[in-house]
Amino acid sequence: MMTQHRLTSRDQAQARDGQDCLAPMRAHFALPDDITYLDGNSLGPLPHAVRARMTRTVNAEWGQGLIRSWNDAGWIDLPERVGARIARLIGAPAQAVFAADSTSVNLFKLLSAALALRPERRVIVSERGNFPTDLYMAQGLITQLDRGHRLVLVDDASAIPAALCDDTALLMLTHVDYRSGAMHDMAALTHQAHRVGALTLWDLAHSAGAVPLDLAGADVDFAVGCGYKYLNGGPGAPAFFHVAERHADAFVQPLAGWFGHEAPFAFEPQYRPAPGAARYLCGTPPVLAMAALDAALELWEDVDLDALRAKSLALTDAFIATIEGACPDRVLELITPRDPARRGSQVSFRHPQAYAVMQALIARGVIGDFRAPDILRFGFTPLYTRFVDVFDAAKTLRAVLETRAHERPEFQIRAKVT
Amino acid sequence: MMTQHRLTSRDQAQARDGQDCLAPMRAHFALPDDITYLDGNSLGPLPHAVRARMTRTVNAEWGQGLIRSWNDAGWIDLPERVGARIARLIGAPAQAVFAADSTSVNLFKLLSAALALRPERRVIVSERGNFPTDLYMAQGLITQLDRGHRLVLVDDASAIPAALCDDTALLMLTHVDYRSGAMHDMAALTHQAHRVGALTLWDLAHSAGAVPLDLAGADVDFAVGCGYKYLNGGPGAPAFFHVAERHADAFVQPLAGWFGHEAPFAFEPQYRPAPGAARYLCGTPPVLAMAALDAALELWEDVDLDALRAKSLALTDAFIATIEGACPDRVLELITPRDPARRGSQVSFRHPQAYAVMQALIARGVIGDFRAPDILRFGFTPLYTRFVDVFDAAKTLRAVLETRAHERPEFQIRAKVT
């Protein structure tokens, strides 16, 4: 099945781009001509609309409008408005989603809620390979509460159902694994968690804007996600949280800042939570960053998410097939599922010298990610990635491996961030 | 003493501006010609340097550099570098201060630390008039811990020393009151708290960039502050935290995100706190907002903080004297201390129709703040406020009150944010 998707020439790749209904979206992004960018799952590229929005927000709204822009430019409503844009992409009601803080901080709020809503239970189930900050935030909360909670980590996704029991308060998973790109069955696992009376918290960092999601249909309780990957909101963009409406008024989360108060500008000494998920807001929203994310999200308004998914799978299929056709000596070990139903929007290979290989690729203008200890990660962000990018990246990777370019000493030294 | 500072003509005000050694700083800001901006203590104006920096960060660093800019443009070090700039303004060692998150989120981290470092004690002492989010975050933490902690609020600052006892874990105060502008004696109160074995947490929202501070000299334990007021970092700019070096390694704070890990990019499943105050970082830093704050802080490099304080007091003296000379019928009640040692960098009056008066002033181009229920607040931000602004604001306020302009119906309806 894979071989039919192998790209054997750049012309063939261009022909496929010519048939891509999403191809016009690429023009909305500032992508340098001299690089093949396969790292939009670490940092999405700059949408041109963000330039104009930042100019307006900085010069007109801040510079001229000054404090009046909290009302006149609608700064005050940005967490809600940006949240509503994200809600559409993740299949959730608008009022259940807000943009705020970082993913880590939002995890703490929702973890606190989940444990409070299951007061007799003591276990959070997750994966040892979950993104570290998710595990760290759970560890931080458990230590702080000091009530005997435990984080139970499974080594393999197949072990999750058996790990759920009547002491499980929460199943906390990242929907698409940041290393392998393996995707969980959100609806099935949520159902299994609910069957034992547990709640669910899904991290959508590698899902929102990458694959169609249906949080409402899957009956998800809580979710967090990232603004700077597939949503292209800029480096360190605000994150988002989702709280199912049935839980929204059931708990007062501990990061009880004034923007989650029912009447922030009444300046009352006693906290009164806002109704609904708005109580999960905390401090003053970062307007410049929110404005950038808001402008980036405007691009999604007319995007067909099923077409997006089809293109994502076509790109990742093509990359796997082209790499495997080009590098038959199996020095690269595919760790991304071949089954499309279990694959996110990235392709990852193990290589014993993965760091050096990625450095050699970057030196040749192909930007992917290294993930310790031995993973090459390539993000195929279907809003702007082309089949020619697949072809060029595969060709460059083959050239690096054939010439052993990665063995040059300058590619062996690790930078601070990789 | 006050009457000698009264401004009786615009020429006289201009003459005082001519003698102001800080006067050239105003040219660094985009201040509209048609307004008198006395609200820099809510939102500082746009520094021209921020425009250029945002263009560079958005177009070159994000647009062209993409993911590489975490290293190449130094994004990864922004929390530390911005923190070091702030440290100089607050009299703290560079390594004790980081820019991160919102003031509210930082309060939660430091409150958690303070209670953990005084495990046998159950009381946080603060003021009922403290800025609400400070009280809310303490309430949120106390509720979450559920270990019998109490927030004891005094109604008057003079009652603070008597409220401190051997059950006091923490004295949490805002250094300059957001309504009255009254300033605490940081060194004396910190000393009194330490004498009973309590720790101190100071909120510097209305102090950093407004008055000289000496956190090291006052032996302050913890502090937070705001980037978007006197520091001019932009709407919702990142906040900062300060952790005294003697406490920095003593506790692992609960918001244990990956940027506070000793090796974030090792992607380990177990949290290991970074050494020192860096462990109080949490999620991915908001780069666009950090860059704006960083550029705004560059302006402070050559500012003499004693000259800043002298100008601040001269401005507030002149405003009090000019208002009281112009409005002798005492419809305005000064609530800001006349004693310069107890005054921050703002002047506040009570007026029974304060909301409508402020709306009438804003309609005439004089922008201050209303604070519920009856306070007119005028911020005199000495980096760019002029004596002619003092004169113009006083003249306009007199005209509003004399003509009863505030009684017009359009000024009676409250907007969502005021």
GROMACS .gro file of C-alpha atoms in nm, chain A residues 41-44 100-107 131-134 136-137 203 205-206 225-229 233-240 286 289 371 377 417, chain B residues 67 69-70 75-80 99-102 105-106 109 238-239 253 255-261 264-265 267 278 280-291:
model
   81
   41ASN     CA    1   0.480   2.102   1.530
   42SER     CA    2   0.742   2.277   1.743
   43LEU     CA    3   0.681   2.632   1.622
   44GLY     CA    4   0.433   2.723   1.351
  100ALA     CA    5  -0.499   3.160   2.875
  101ASP     CA    6  -0.160   3.116   3.038
  102SER     CA    7   0.070   2.832   2.937
  103THR     CA    8  -0.022   2.468   2.883
  104SER     CA    9   0.159   2.386   3.209
  105VAL     CA   10  -0.038   2.637   3.416
  106ASN     CA   11  -0.365   2.522   3.260
  107LEU     CA   12  -0.278   2.161   3.339
  131PHE     CA   13   0.518   1.507   2.743
  132PRO     CA   14   0.727   1.577   3.054
  133THR     CA   15   0.556   1.897   3.166
  134ASP     CA   16   0.226   1.708   3.194
  136TYR     CA   17   0.573   1.735   3.618
  137MET     CA   18   0.257   1.937   3.682
  203ASP     CA   19  -0.340   1.729   2.603
  205ALA     CA   20  -0.066   2.001   2.182
  206HIS     CA   21  -0.001   1.785   1.876
  225GLY     CA   22  -0.355   2.260   2.422
  226CYS     CA   23  -0.084   2.471   2.274
  227GLY     CA   24  -0.110   2.789   2.066
  228TYR     CA   25   0.234   2.786   1.906
  229LYS     CA   26   0.244   2.458   1.717
  233GLY     CA   27   0.023   3.170   1.725
  234GLY     CA   28   0.389   3.257   1.766
  235PRO     CA   29   0.667   3.151   2.005
  236GLY     CA   30   0.526   3.091   2.352
  237ALA     CA   31   0.173   3.180   2.236
  238PRO     CA   32  -0.105   3.152   2.494
  239ALA     CA   33  -0.232   2.801   2.554
  240PHE     CA   34  -0.596   2.699   2.591
  286PRO     CA   35  -0.112   3.885   2.755
  289ALA     CA   36   0.047   3.739   2.236
  371ARG     CA   37   1.416   1.439   2.048
  377ARG     CA   38   1.100   1.403   1.416
  417VAL     CA   39   1.794   2.386   2.291
  485ILE     CA   40   1.252   2.739   1.559
  487SER     CA   41   1.561   3.151   1.718
  488TRP     CA   42   1.520   2.977   2.054
  493TRP     CA   43   1.459   3.344   2.326
  494ILE     CA   44   1.543   3.071   2.574
  495ASP     CA   45   1.719   3.316   2.805
  496LEU     CA   46   1.456   3.592   2.798
  497PRO     CA   47   1.304   3.517   3.141
  498GLU     CA   48   1.650   3.541   3.297
  517ALA     CA   49   1.016   3.748   3.427
  518ALA     CA   50   0.735   3.492   3.393
  519ASP     CA   51   0.363   3.431   3.380
  520SER     CA   52   0.119   3.678   3.536
  523VAL     CA   53   0.033   3.296   3.890
  524ASN     CA   54   0.360   3.411   4.044
  527LYS     CA   55   0.412   2.996   4.352
  656PRO     CA   56   0.483   3.921   3.165
  657ALA     CA   57   0.511   3.971   3.538
  671GLN     CA   58   0.712   2.499   4.402
  673LEU     CA   59   0.372   2.478   3.934
  674ALA     CA   60   0.656   2.251   3.835
  675GLY     CA   61   0.659   2.310   3.460
  676TRP     CA   62   0.930   2.203   3.222
  677PHE     CA   63   1.098   2.544   3.203
  678GLY     CA   64   1.173   2.515   3.578
  679HIS     CA   65   1.331   2.173   3.528
  682PRO     CA   66   1.404   2.074   3.015
  683PHE     CA   67   1.528   1.925   2.691
  685PHE     CA   68   1.259   1.514   2.848
  696ALA     CA   69   1.489   2.944   3.806
  698TYR     CA   70   0.998   2.912   3.985
  699LEU     CA   71   0.964   2.922   3.607
  700CYS     CA   72   0.685   2.705   3.470
  701GLY     CA   73   0.575   2.680   3.103
  702THR     CA   74   0.714   2.801   2.772
  703PRO     CA   75   0.781   3.176   2.797
  704PRO     CA   76   0.565   3.410   2.584
  705VAL     CA   77   0.839   3.534   2.353
  706LEU     CA   78   0.656   3.820   2.178
  707ALA     CA   79   0.545   3.967   2.510
  708MET     CA   80   0.888   3.908   2.668
  709ALA     CA   81   1.060   4.083   2.378
   0.00000   0.00000   0.00000
